[in-house]
Amino acid sequence: MPVAEVSTSDSVAVSAPGARGRATLRAIRVLWLRELIRFGRNRLRVAMGLVSPLMFLLVLGTGLGSMMGVSAGFRSYLFPGVLLMAVQAPAITVGISIVWDRQAGFLRQMLVAPVRRGAIVAGLCLGGATTGTLYGALVLVLAGVAGIPYHPQLLLVLAELALVAFTFTAMGVLAAVCIKRIETFQVVVNLALMPLLFLSGAMFPASGLPTWLGVAVNANPLTYAVDAIRRTLPGDAAHLPGADGPRWWDAAPPVVLEIGFVALLAAVALAVATRRFSRTE
């Protein structure tokens, strides 16, 4: 039986799908570990990142609570907003690191690696989400100071914080992809996050706001993150006066739906960031 001769010049090198998948996972793991190493080696940054949330909880919460005659109650009301402040700091840090890497030329070295750019974005987002969750866990340990009882239900709150941290990181990466200068990035991100936090019902009850501000509160995605965390926390945080969350046709949306809304925002931010990352760099 004749054997067909195949010339070596006709052969085409094709990478196996399994090898490509392993390279993608390895790239995600490397970038995820990079963020964790940054988190572990810079203990001063970790300590400073917890100062602002603790100042809001212990100083602002105690002061305003004493003025209103509900000191412990107002700290319980403020606690979900303090958790959000804790997890948003690493997201901004990841975005700043991308801008710095671009200016230093390190980002270009990552982009020439034989991996999909979506893997780079996913690794950065997972790293920021993990460090943000660790920040949130450190603040969650102080639940007793805010009058929140220690209960296994806090693990559900930690899972919600992980989703919120991933959402913040994806939005930070999207901003870093669109903004090239470090000075502009810091100004834009601070201007964007401040009204989102204030109009989320985290700092004060939104029930007494004018109609136009009430519309802004309902359109704010952080409103649903704060309300989901507040309703998941054990104790009476969700039943305090003024702690009513967003209303859809005079009914409170289910917590699962609020979490789904935040997850949808994270998916959209991740998809847009990946697309812009592939086109502009």
PDB file of C-alpha atoms in Angstrom:
ATOM      1  CA  MET A   1       0.000   0.000   0.000  1.00  0.00           C
ATOM      2  CA  PRO A   2       1.570   3.317  -1.046  1.00  0.00           C
ATOM      3  CA  VAL A   3       2.241   5.850   1.643  1.00  0.00           C
ATOM      4  CA  ALA A   4       1.502   9.486   0.796  1.00  0.00           C
ATOM      5  CA  GLU A   5       4.502  11.751   1.155  1.00  0.00           C
ATOM      6  CA  VAL A   6       3.898  14.955   3.012  1.00  0.00           C
ATOM      7  CA  SER A   7       6.375  17.787   2.617  1.00  0.00           C
ATOM      8  CA  THR A   8       7.471  19.530   5.798  1.00  0.00           C
ATOM      9  CA  SER A   9       7.067  22.875   4.044  1.00  0.00           C
ATOM     10  CA  ASP A  10       3.307  22.227   3.730  1.00  0.00           C
ATOM     11  CA  SER A  11       2.820  21.734   7.468  1.00  0.00           C
ATOM     12  CA  VAL A  12       1.268  24.547   9.485  1.00  0.00           C
ATOM     13  CA  ALA A  13       1.950  25.044  13.183  1.00  0.00           C
ATOM     14  CA  VAL A  14      -1.355  25.132  15.020  1.00  0.00           C
ATOM     15  CA  SER A  15      -1.483  25.523  18.782  1.00  0.00           C
ATOM     16  CA  ALA A  16      -3.669  23.035  20.584  1.00  0.00           C
ATOM     17  CA  PRO A  17      -6.841  24.445  22.146  1.00  0.00           C
ATOM     18  CA  GLY A  18      -5.833  22.973  25.506  1.00  0.00           C
ATOM     19  CA  ALA A  19      -2.449  24.702  25.433  1.00  0.00           C
ATOM     20  CA  ARG A  20      -4.091  28.025  24.609  1.00  0.00           C
ATOM     21  CA  GLY A  21      -6.527  27.593  27.494  1.00  0.00           C
ATOM     22  CA  ARG A  22      -3.704  26.776  29.914  1.00  0.00           C
ATOM     23  CA  ALA A  23      -1.785  29.869  28.766  1.00  0.00           C
ATOM     24  CA  THR A  24      -4.871  32.019  29.374  1.00  0.00           C
ATOM     25  CA  LEU A  25      -5.397  30.620  32.864  1.00  0.00           C
ATOM     26  CA  ARG A  26      -1.688  31.027  33.641  1.00  0.00           C
ATOM     27  CA  ALA A  27      -1.805  34.707  32.597  1.00  0.00           C
ATOM     28  CA  ILE A  28      -4.883  35.334  34.756  1.00  0.00           C
ATOM     29  CA  ARG A  29      -3.190  33.638  37.717  1.00  0.00           C
ATOM     30  CA  VAL A  30       0.033  35.635  37.323  1.00  0.00           C
ATOM     31  CA  LEU A  31      -1.775  38.986  37.245  1.00  0.00           C
ATOM     32  CA  TRP A  32      -4.013  37.933  40.152  1.00  0.00           C
ATOM     33  CA  LEU A  33      -0.936  36.977  42.206  1.00  0.00           C
ATOM     34  CA  ARG A  34       0.715  40.275  41.288  1.00  0.00           C
ATOM     35  CA  GLU A  35      -2.101  42.226  42.932  1.00  0.00           C
ATOM     36  CA  LEU A  36      -2.018  39.990  46.029  1.00  0.00           C
ATOM     37  CA  ILE A  37       1.738  40.455  46.382  1.00  0.00           C
ATOM     38  CA  ARG A  38       1.273  44.217  46.146  1.00  0.00           C
ATOM     39  CA  PHE A  39      -1.387  43.988  48.839  1.00  0.00           C
ATOM     40  CA  GLY A  40       0.748  41.863  51.175  1.00  0.00           C
ATOM     41  CA  ARG A  41       3.977  43.825  50.844  1.00  0.00           C
ATOM     42  CA  ASN A  42       2.546  47.304  51.341  1.00  0.00           C
ATOM     43  CA  ARG A  43       1.153  47.095  54.846  1.00  0.00           C
ATOM     44  CA  LEU A  44       1.195  50.867  55.254  1.00  0.00           C
ATOM     45  CA  ARG A  45      -1.162  51.219  52.265  1.00  0.00           C
ATOM     46  CA  VAL A  46      -3.459  48.605  53.797  1.00  0.00           C
ATOM     47  CA  ALA A  47      -3.546  50.510  57.083  1.00  0.00           C
ATOM     48  CA  MET A  48      -4.141  53.860  55.372  1.00  0.00           C
ATOM     49  CA  GLY A  49      -6.885  52.352  53.213  1.00  0.00           C
ATOM     50  CA  LEU A  50      -8.805  51.463  56.373  1.00  0.00           C
ATOM     51  CA  VAL A  51      -8.468  54.893  57.972  1.00  0.00           C
ATOM     52  CA  SER A  52     -11.207  56.656  55.964  1.00  0.00           C
ATOM     53  CA  PRO A  53     -13.902  53.965  56.477  1.00  0.00           C
ATOM     54  CA  LEU A  54     -13.127  53.764  60.194  1.00  0.00           C
ATOM     55  CA  MET A  55     -13.225  57.559  60.523  1.00  0.00           C
ATOM     56  CA  PHE A  56     -16.659  57.603  58.907  1.00  0.00           C
ATOM     57  CA  LEU A  57     -17.904  54.804  61.176  1.00  0.00           C
ATOM     58  CA  LEU A  58     -16.434  55.851  64.499  1.00  0.00           C
ATOM     59  CA  VAL A  59     -16.286  59.653  64.216  1.00  0.00           C
ATOM     60  CA  LEU A  60     -19.055  60.644  61.785  1.00  0.00           C
ATOM     61  CA  GLY A  61     -21.354  57.815  62.858  1.00  0.00           C
ATOM     62  CA  THR A  62     -20.926  58.507  66.562  1.00  0.00           C
ATOM     63  CA  GLY A  63     -21.141  62.299  66.147  1.00  0.00           C
ATOM     64  CA  LEU A  64     -24.259  62.395  63.983  1.00  0.00           C
ATOM     65  CA  GLY A  65     -25.834  59.559  65.976  1.00  0.00           C
ATOM     66  CA  SER A  66     -25.327  61.469  69.238  1.00  0.00           C
ATOM     67  CA  MET A  67     -26.826  64.594  67.666  1.00  0.00           C
ATOM     68  CA  MET A  68     -29.913  62.619  66.647  1.00  0.00           C
ATOM     69  CA  GLY A  69     -30.002  60.645  69.890  1.00  0.00           C
ATOM     70  CA  VAL A  70     -29.476  57.267  68.157  1.00  0.00           C
ATOM     71  CA  SER A  71     -25.709  56.758  68.355  1.00  0.00           C
ATOM     72  CA  ALA A  72     -25.507  52.963  67.946  1.00  0.00           C
ATOM     73  CA  GLY A  73     -28.457  52.923  65.549  1.00  0.00           C
ATOM     74  CA  PHE A  74     -26.881  55.406  63.164  1.00  0.00           C
ATOM     75  CA  ARG A  75     -23.593  53.454  63.142  1.00  0.00           C
ATOM     76  CA  SER A  76     -25.607  50.389  62.110  1.00  0.00           C
ATOM     77  CA  TYR A  77     -27.252  52.433  59.362  1.00  0.00           C
ATOM     78  CA  LEU A  78     -23.859  53.744  58.184  1.00  0.00           C
ATOM     79  CA  PHE A  79     -22.101  50.362  58.233  1.00  0.00           C
ATOM     80  CA  PRO A  80     -23.062  49.213  54.663  1.00  0.00           C
ATOM     81  CA  GLY A  81     -21.715  52.490  53.232  1.00  0.00           C
ATOM     82  CA  VAL A  82     -18.492  52.070  55.206  1.00  0.00           C
ATOM     83  CA  LEU A  83     -18.081  48.570  53.737  1.00  0.00           C
ATOM     84  CA  LEU A  84     -18.497  49.986  50.236  1.00  0.00           C
ATOM     85  CA  MET A  85     -15.881  52.652  50.921  1.00  0.00           C
ATOM     86  CA  ALA A  86     -13.464  49.929  52.044  1.00  0.00           C
ATOM     87  CA  VAL A  87     -13.821  47.785  48.911  1.00  0.00           C
ATOM     88  CA  GLN A  88     -13.673  50.656  46.420  1.00  0.00           C
ATOM     89  CA  ALA A  89     -10.124  51.746  47.376  1.00  0.00           C
ATOM     90  CA  PRO A  90      -8.307  48.742  45.765  1.00  0.00           C
ATOM     91  CA  ALA A  91     -10.349  49.239  42.570  1.00  0.00           C
ATOM     92  CA  ILE A  92      -8.981  52.750  42.200  1.00  0.00           C
ATOM     93  CA  THR A  93      -5.498  51.421  42.953  1.00  0.00           C
ATOM     94  CA  VAL A  94      -5.728  48.851  40.123  1.00  0.00           C
ATOM     95  CA  GLY A  95      -6.832  51.558  37.691  1.00  0.00           C
ATOM     96  CA  ILE A  96      -3.966  53.831  38.748  1.00  0.00           C
ATOM     97  CA  SER A  97      -1.487  50.964  38.357  1.00  0.00           C
ATOM     98  CA  ILE A  98      -2.647  50.443  34.739  1.00  0.00           C
ATOM     99  CA  VAL A  99      -2.072  54.124  33.952  1.00  0.00           C
ATOM    100  CA  TRP A 100       1.352  53.987  35.623  1.00  0.00           C
ATOM    101  CA  ASP A 101       2.248  50.770  33.753  1.00  0.00           C
ATOM    102  CA  ARG A 102       1.310  52.459  30.475  1.00  0.00           C
ATOM    103  CA  GLN A 103       3.534  55.456  31.189  1.00  0.00           C
ATOM    104  CA  ALA A 104       6.428  53.255  32.348  1.00  0.00           C
ATOM    105  CA  GLY A 105       6.165  50.993  29.288  1.00  0.00           C
ATOM    106  CA  PHE A 106       5.425  47.860  31.326  1.00  0.00           C
ATOM    107  CA  LEU A 107       1.907  47.606  29.920  1.00  0.00           C
ATOM    108  CA  ARG A 108       3.268  47.280  26.386  1.00  0.00           C
ATOM    109  CA  GLN A 109       5.440  44.354  27.535  1.00  0.00           C
ATOM    110  CA  MET A 110       2.325  42.608  28.852  1.00  0.00           C
ATOM    111  CA  LEU A 111       0.424  43.257  25.623  1.00  0.00           C
ATOM    112  CA  VAL A 112       3.051  41.586  23.439  1.00  0.00           C
ATOM    113  CA  ALA A 113       2.717  38.362  25.443  1.00  0.00           C
ATOM    114  CA  PRO A 114       1.003  35.533  23.496  1.00  0.00           C
ATOM    115  CA  VAL A 115      -2.201  35.646  25.547  1.00  0.00           C
ATOM    116  CA  ARG A 116      -5.585  37.144  24.919  1.00  0.00           C
ATOM    117  CA  ARG A 117      -6.051  40.657  26.165  1.00  0.00           C
ATOM    118  CA  GLY A 118      -9.265  39.594  27.810  1.00  0.00           C
ATOM    119  CA  ALA A 119      -7.146  37.390  30.081  1.00  0.00           C
ATOM    120  CA  ILE A 120      -5.103  40.425  31.121  1.00  0.00           C
ATOM    121  CA  VAL A 121      -8.249  42.390  31.995  1.00  0.00           C
ATOM    122  CA  ALA A 122      -9.749  39.400  33.834  1.00  0.00           C
ATOM    123  CA  GLY A 123      -6.560  38.867  35.865  1.00  0.00           C
ATOM    124  CA  LEU A 124      -6.408  42.517  36.889  1.00  0.00           C
ATOM    125  CA  CYS A 125     -10.105  42.545  37.851  1.00  0.00           C
ATOM    126  CA  LEU A 126      -9.837  39.343  39.894  1.00  0.00           C
ATOM    127  CA  GLY A 127      -6.760  40.673  41.691  1.00  0.00           C
ATOM    128  CA  GLY A 128      -8.495  43.950  42.542  1.00  0.00           C
ATOM    129  CA  ALA A 129     -11.654  42.123  43.603  1.00  0.00           C
ATOM    130  CA  THR A 130      -9.681  39.830  45.921  1.00  0.00           C
ATOM    131  CA  THR A 131      -7.812  42.661  47.632  1.00  0.00           C
ATOM    132  CA  GLY A 132     -11.058  44.651  47.878  1.00  0.00           C
ATOM    133  CA  THR A 133     -12.762  41.685  49.529  1.00  0.00           C
ATOM    134  CA  LEU A 134      -9.885  41.427  52.013  1.00  0.00           C
ATOM    135  CA  TYR A 135     -10.347  45.103  52.873  1.00  0.00           C
ATOM    136  CA  GLY A 136     -14.067  44.470  53.334  1.00  0.00           C
ATOM    137  CA  ALA A 137     -13.370  41.462  55.563  1.00  0.00           C
ATOM    138  CA  LEU A 138     -11.133  43.575  57.811  1.00  0.00           C
ATOM    139  CA  VAL A 139     -13.917  46.148  58.235  1.00  0.00           C
ATOM    140  CA  LEU A 140     -16.518  43.412  58.671  1.00  0.00           C
ATOM    141  CA  VAL A 141     -14.629  42.265  61.767  1.00  0.00           C
ATOM    142  CA  LEU A 142     -15.742  45.566  63.374  1.00  0.00           C
ATOM    143  CA  ALA A 143     -19.426  44.720  62.939  1.00  0.00           C
ATOM    144  CA  GLY A 144     -19.854  44.556  66.707  1.00  0.00           C
ATOM    145  CA  VAL A 145     -18.706  48.183  67.055  1.00  0.00           C
ATOM    146  CA  ALA A 146     -21.561  49.195  64.737  1.00  0.00           C
ATOM    147  CA  GLY A 147     -24.067  47.180  66.735  1.00  0.00           C
ATOM    148  CA  ILE A 148     -24.241  44.381  64.141  1.00  0.00           C
ATOM    149  CA  PRO A 149     -24.360  40.921  65.810  1.00  0.00           C
ATOM    150  CA  TYR A 150     -21.773  38.341  64.751  1.00  0.00           C
ATOM    151  CA  HIS A 151     -23.676  35.698  62.824  1.00  0.00           C
ATOM    152  CA  PRO A 152     -22.860  33.219  60.002  1.00  0.00           C
ATOM    153  CA  GLN A 153     -25.000  35.448  57.785  1.00  0.00           C
ATOM    154  CA  LEU A 154     -21.994  37.773  57.614  1.00  0.00           C
ATOM    155  CA  LEU A 155     -20.466  35.268  55.168  1.00  0.00           C
ATOM    156  CA  LEU A 156     -23.234  36.151  52.706  1.00  0.00           C
ATOM    157  CA  VAL A 157     -22.362  39.807  53.195  1.00  0.00           C
ATOM    158  CA  LEU A 158     -18.731  38.947  52.418  1.00  0.00           C
ATOM    159  CA  ALA A 159     -19.827  37.254  49.169  1.00  0.00           C
ATOM    160  CA  GLU A 160     -21.812  40.364  48.232  1.00  0.00           C
ATOM    161  CA  LEU A 161     -18.762  42.506  48.982  1.00  0.00           C
ATOM    162  CA  ALA A 162     -16.693  40.323  46.634  1.00  0.00           C
ATOM    163  CA  LEU A 163     -19.167  41.021  43.821  1.00  0.00           C
ATOM    164  CA  VAL A 164     -19.202  44.750  44.575  1.00  0.00           C
ATOM    165  CA  ALA A 165     -15.375  44.796  44.683  1.00  0.00           C
ATOM    166  CA  PHE A 166     -15.241  43.076  41.280  1.00  0.00           C
ATOM    167  CA  THR A 167     -17.720  45.639  39.896  1.00  0.00           C
ATOM    168  CA  PHE A 168     -15.686  48.560  41.234  1.00  0.00           C
ATOM    169  CA  THR A 169     -12.479  47.067  39.806  1.00  0.00           C
ATOM    170  CA  ALA A 170     -14.033  46.491  36.375  1.00  0.00           C
ATOM    171  CA  MET A 171     -15.231  50.107  36.329  1.00  0.00           C
ATOM    172  CA  GLY A 172     -11.776  51.287  37.440  1.00  0.00           C
ATOM    173  CA  VAL A 173     -10.093  49.266  34.673  1.00  0.00           C
ATOM    174  CA  LEU A 174     -12.564  50.683  32.135  1.00  0.00           C
ATOM    175  CA  ALA A 175     -11.728  54.215  33.269  1.00  0.00           C
ATOM    176  CA  ALA A 176      -7.989  53.450  33.091  1.00  0.00           C
ATOM    177  CA  VAL A 177      -8.335  52.130  29.540  1.00  0.00           C
ATOM    178  CA  CYS A 178     -10.118  55.308  28.435  1.00  0.00           C
ATOM    179  CA  ILE A 179      -7.995  57.842  30.366  1.00  0.00           C
ATOM    180  CA  LYS A 180      -4.277  58.062  29.577  1.00  0.00           C
ATOM    181  CA  ARG A 181      -2.998  60.605  32.112  1.00  0.00           C
ATOM    182  CA  ILE A 182      -2.662  59.802  35.802  1.00  0.00           C
ATOM    183  CA  GLU A 183      -3.734  63.298  36.949  1.00  0.00           C
ATOM    184  CA  THR A 184      -6.904  63.179  34.842  1.00  0.00           C
ATOM    185  CA  PHE A 185      -7.695  59.656  36.008  1.00  0.00           C
ATOM    186  CA  GLN A 186      -7.634  60.580  39.702  1.00  0.00           C
ATOM    187  CA  VAL A 187      -9.802  63.670  39.186  1.00  0.00           C
ATOM    188  CA  VAL A 188     -12.383  61.885  37.028  1.00  0.00           C
ATOM    189  CA  VAL A 189     -12.643  58.828  39.293  1.00  0.00           C
ATOM    190  CA  ASN A 190     -13.015  60.910  42.462  1.00  0.00           C
ATOM    191  CA  LEU A 191     -15.658  63.111  40.816  1.00  0.00           C
ATOM    192  CA  ALA A 192     -17.561  60.026  39.646  1.00  0.00           C
ATOM    193  CA  LEU A 193     -17.420  58.036  42.888  1.00  0.00           C
ATOM    194  CA  MET A 194     -18.352  60.861  45.274  1.00  0.00           C
ATOM    195  CA  PRO A 195     -21.891  61.522  43.949  1.00  0.00           C
ATOM    196  CA  LEU A 196     -22.453  57.782  43.416  1.00  0.00           C
ATOM    197  CA  LEU A 197     -21.689  57.155  47.106  1.00  0.00           C
ATOM    198  CA  PHE A 198     -23.702  60.117  48.421  1.00  0.00           C
ATOM    199  CA  LEU A 199     -26.728  59.266  46.239  1.00  0.00           C
ATOM    200  CA  SER A 200     -26.785  55.609  47.273  1.00  0.00           C
ATOM    201  CA  GLY A 201     -28.546  55.958  50.624  1.00  0.00           C
ATOM    202  CA  ALA A 202     -25.319  54.929  52.382  1.00  0.00           C
ATOM    203  CA  MET A 203     -24.706  58.183  54.250  1.00  0.00           C
ATOM    204  CA  PHE A 204     -28.228  59.486  54.904  1.00  0.00           C
ATOM    205  CA  PRO A 205     -31.807  58.337  54.306  1.00  0.00           C
ATOM    206  CA  ALA A 206     -32.961  58.995  50.754  1.00  0.00           C
ATOM    207  CA  SER A 207     -36.655  59.003  51.632  1.00  0.00           C
ATOM    208  CA  GLY A 208     -36.726  62.734  52.419  1.00  0.00           C
ATOM    209  CA  LEU A 209     -34.975  63.903  49.242  1.00  0.00           C
ATOM    210  CA  PRO A 210     -36.702  65.976  46.517  1.00  0.00           C
ATOM    211  CA  THR A 211     -38.255  64.087  43.624  1.00  0.00           C
ATOM    212  CA  TRP A 212     -35.436  64.759  41.159  1.00  0.00           C
ATOM    213  CA  LEU A 213     -32.836  63.507  43.648  1.00  0.00           C
ATOM    214  CA  GLY A 214     -35.024  60.474  44.353  1.00  0.00           C
ATOM    215  CA  VAL A 215     -34.886  59.599  40.654  1.00  0.00           C
ATOM    216  CA  ALA A 216     -31.090  59.873  40.744  1.00  0.00           C
ATOM    217  CA  VAL A 217     -30.975  57.580  43.783  1.00  0.00           C
ATOM    218  CA  ASN A 218     -33.104  54.931  42.058  1.00  0.00           C
ATOM    219  CA  ALA A 219     -30.939  55.128  38.911  1.00  0.00           C
ATOM    220  CA  ASN A 220     -27.717  54.765  40.905  1.00  0.00           C
ATOM    221  CA  PRO A 221     -26.421  51.156  40.813  1.00  0.00           C
ATOM    222  CA  LEU A 222     -24.717  51.600  44.195  1.00  0.00           C
ATOM    223  CA  THR A 223     -28.159  52.134  45.750  1.00  0.00           C
ATOM    224  CA  TYR A 224     -28.979  48.482  45.072  1.00  0.00           C
ATOM    225  CA  ALA A 225     -25.596  47.282  46.387  1.00  0.00           C
ATOM    226  CA  VAL A 226     -26.062  49.231  49.642  1.00  0.00           C
ATOM    227  CA  ASP A 227     -29.643  48.055  50.062  1.00  0.00           C
ATOM    228  CA  ALA A 228     -28.738  44.403  49.390  1.00  0.00           C
ATOM    229  CA  ILE A 229     -25.934  44.506  51.975  1.00  0.00           C
ATOM    230  CA  ARG A 230     -28.149  46.283  54.531  1.00  0.00           C
ATOM    231  CA  ARG A 231     -30.940  43.730  54.113  1.00  0.00           C
ATOM    232  CA  THR A 232     -28.465  40.827  54.349  1.00  0.00           C
ATOM    233  CA  LEU A 233     -26.762  42.052  57.521  1.00  0.00           C
ATOM    234  CA  PRO A 234     -28.017  40.298  60.676  1.00  0.00           C
ATOM    235  CA  GLY A 235     -29.829  42.427  63.225  1.00  0.00           C
ATOM    236  CA  ASP A 236     -32.103  45.410  62.742  1.00  0.00           C
ATOM    237  CA  ALA A 237     -30.041  47.490  60.277  1.00  0.00           C
ATOM    238  CA  ALA A 238     -32.682  47.099  57.544  1.00  0.00           C
ATOM    239  CA  HIS A 239     -35.495  48.115  59.905  1.00  0.00           C
ATOM    240  CA  LEU A 240     -34.049  51.353  61.220  1.00  0.00           C
ATOM    241  CA  PRO A 241     -36.033  54.567  60.553  1.00  0.00           C
ATOM    242  CA  GLY A 242     -35.112  55.939  57.109  1.00  0.00           C
ATOM    243  CA  ALA A 243     -33.416  52.712  55.993  1.00  0.00           C
ATOM    244  CA  ASP A 244     -35.979  52.078  53.267  1.00  0.00           C
ATOM    245  CA  GLY A 245     -34.268  51.099  50.040  1.00  0.00           C
ATOM    246  CA  PRO A 246     -35.299  51.777  46.442  1.00  0.00           C
ATOM    247  CA  ARG A 247     -38.933  51.243  45.556  1.00  0.00           C
ATOM    248  CA  TRP A 248     -40.306  49.873  42.306  1.00  0.00           C
ATOM    249  CA  TRP A 249     -44.017  50.622  42.048  1.00  0.00           C
ATOM    250  CA  ASP A 250     -44.256  50.964  45.844  1.00  0.00           C
ATOM    251  CA  ALA A 251     -42.536  47.616  46.408  1.00  0.00           C
ATOM    252  CA  ALA A 252     -38.978  46.791  47.458  1.00  0.00           C
ATOM    253  CA  PRO A 253     -37.126  44.764  44.786  1.00  0.00           C
ATOM    254  CA  PRO A 254     -35.886  41.332  45.981  1.00  0.00           C
ATOM    255  CA  VAL A 255     -32.287  41.132  47.182  1.00  0.00           C
ATOM    256  CA  VAL A 256     -31.529  38.545  44.483  1.00  0.00           C
ATOM    257  CA  LEU A 257     -32.674  40.980  41.809  1.00  0.00           C
ATOM    258  CA  GLU A 258     -30.538  43.763  43.305  1.00  0.00           C
ATOM    259  CA  ILE A 259     -27.496  41.464  43.299  1.00  0.00           C
ATOM    260  CA  GLY A 260     -28.278  40.497  39.703  1.00  0.00           C
ATOM    261  CA  PHE A 261     -28.366  44.172  38.743  1.00  0.00           C
ATOM    262  CA  VAL A 262     -24.894  44.721  40.248  1.00  0.00           C
ATOM    263  CA  ALA A 263     -23.582  41.570  38.514  1.00  0.00           C
ATOM    264  CA  LEU A 264     -24.973  42.820  35.186  1.00  0.00           C
ATOM    265  CA  LEU A 265     -23.156  46.124  35.679  1.00  0.00           C
ATOM    266  CA  ALA A 266     -19.914  44.224  36.365  1.00  0.00           C
ATOM    267  CA  ALA A 267     -20.346  42.105  33.220  1.00  0.00           C
ATOM    268  CA  VAL A 268     -21.011  45.164  31.046  1.00  0.00           C
ATOM    269  CA  ALA A 269     -18.025  47.067  32.483  1.00  0.00           C
ATOM    270  CA  LEU A 270     -15.751  44.031  31.983  1.00  0.00           C
ATOM    271  CA  ALA A 271     -16.931  43.498  28.385  1.00  0.00           C
ATOM    272  CA  VAL A 272     -16.524  47.163  27.419  1.00  0.00           C
ATOM    273  CA  ALA A 273     -13.110  47.390  29.137  1.00  0.00           C
ATOM    274  CA  THR A 274     -11.914  44.274  27.269  1.00  0.00           C
ATOM    275  CA  ARG A 275     -13.140  45.640  23.944  1.00  0.00           C
ATOM    276  CA  ARG A 276     -11.538  49.046  24.487  1.00  0.00           C
ATOM    277  CA  PHE A 277      -8.335  47.404  25.732  1.00  0.00           C
ATOM    278  CA  SER A 278      -8.087  45.402  22.511  1.00  0.00           C
ATOM    279  CA  ARG A 279      -8.670  48.403  20.276  1.00  0.00           C
ATOM    280  CA  THR A 280      -6.780  51.293  21.828  1.00  0.00           C
ATOM    281  CA  GLU A 281      -3.505  49.896  23.210  1.00  0.00           C
TER     282      GLU A 281
END
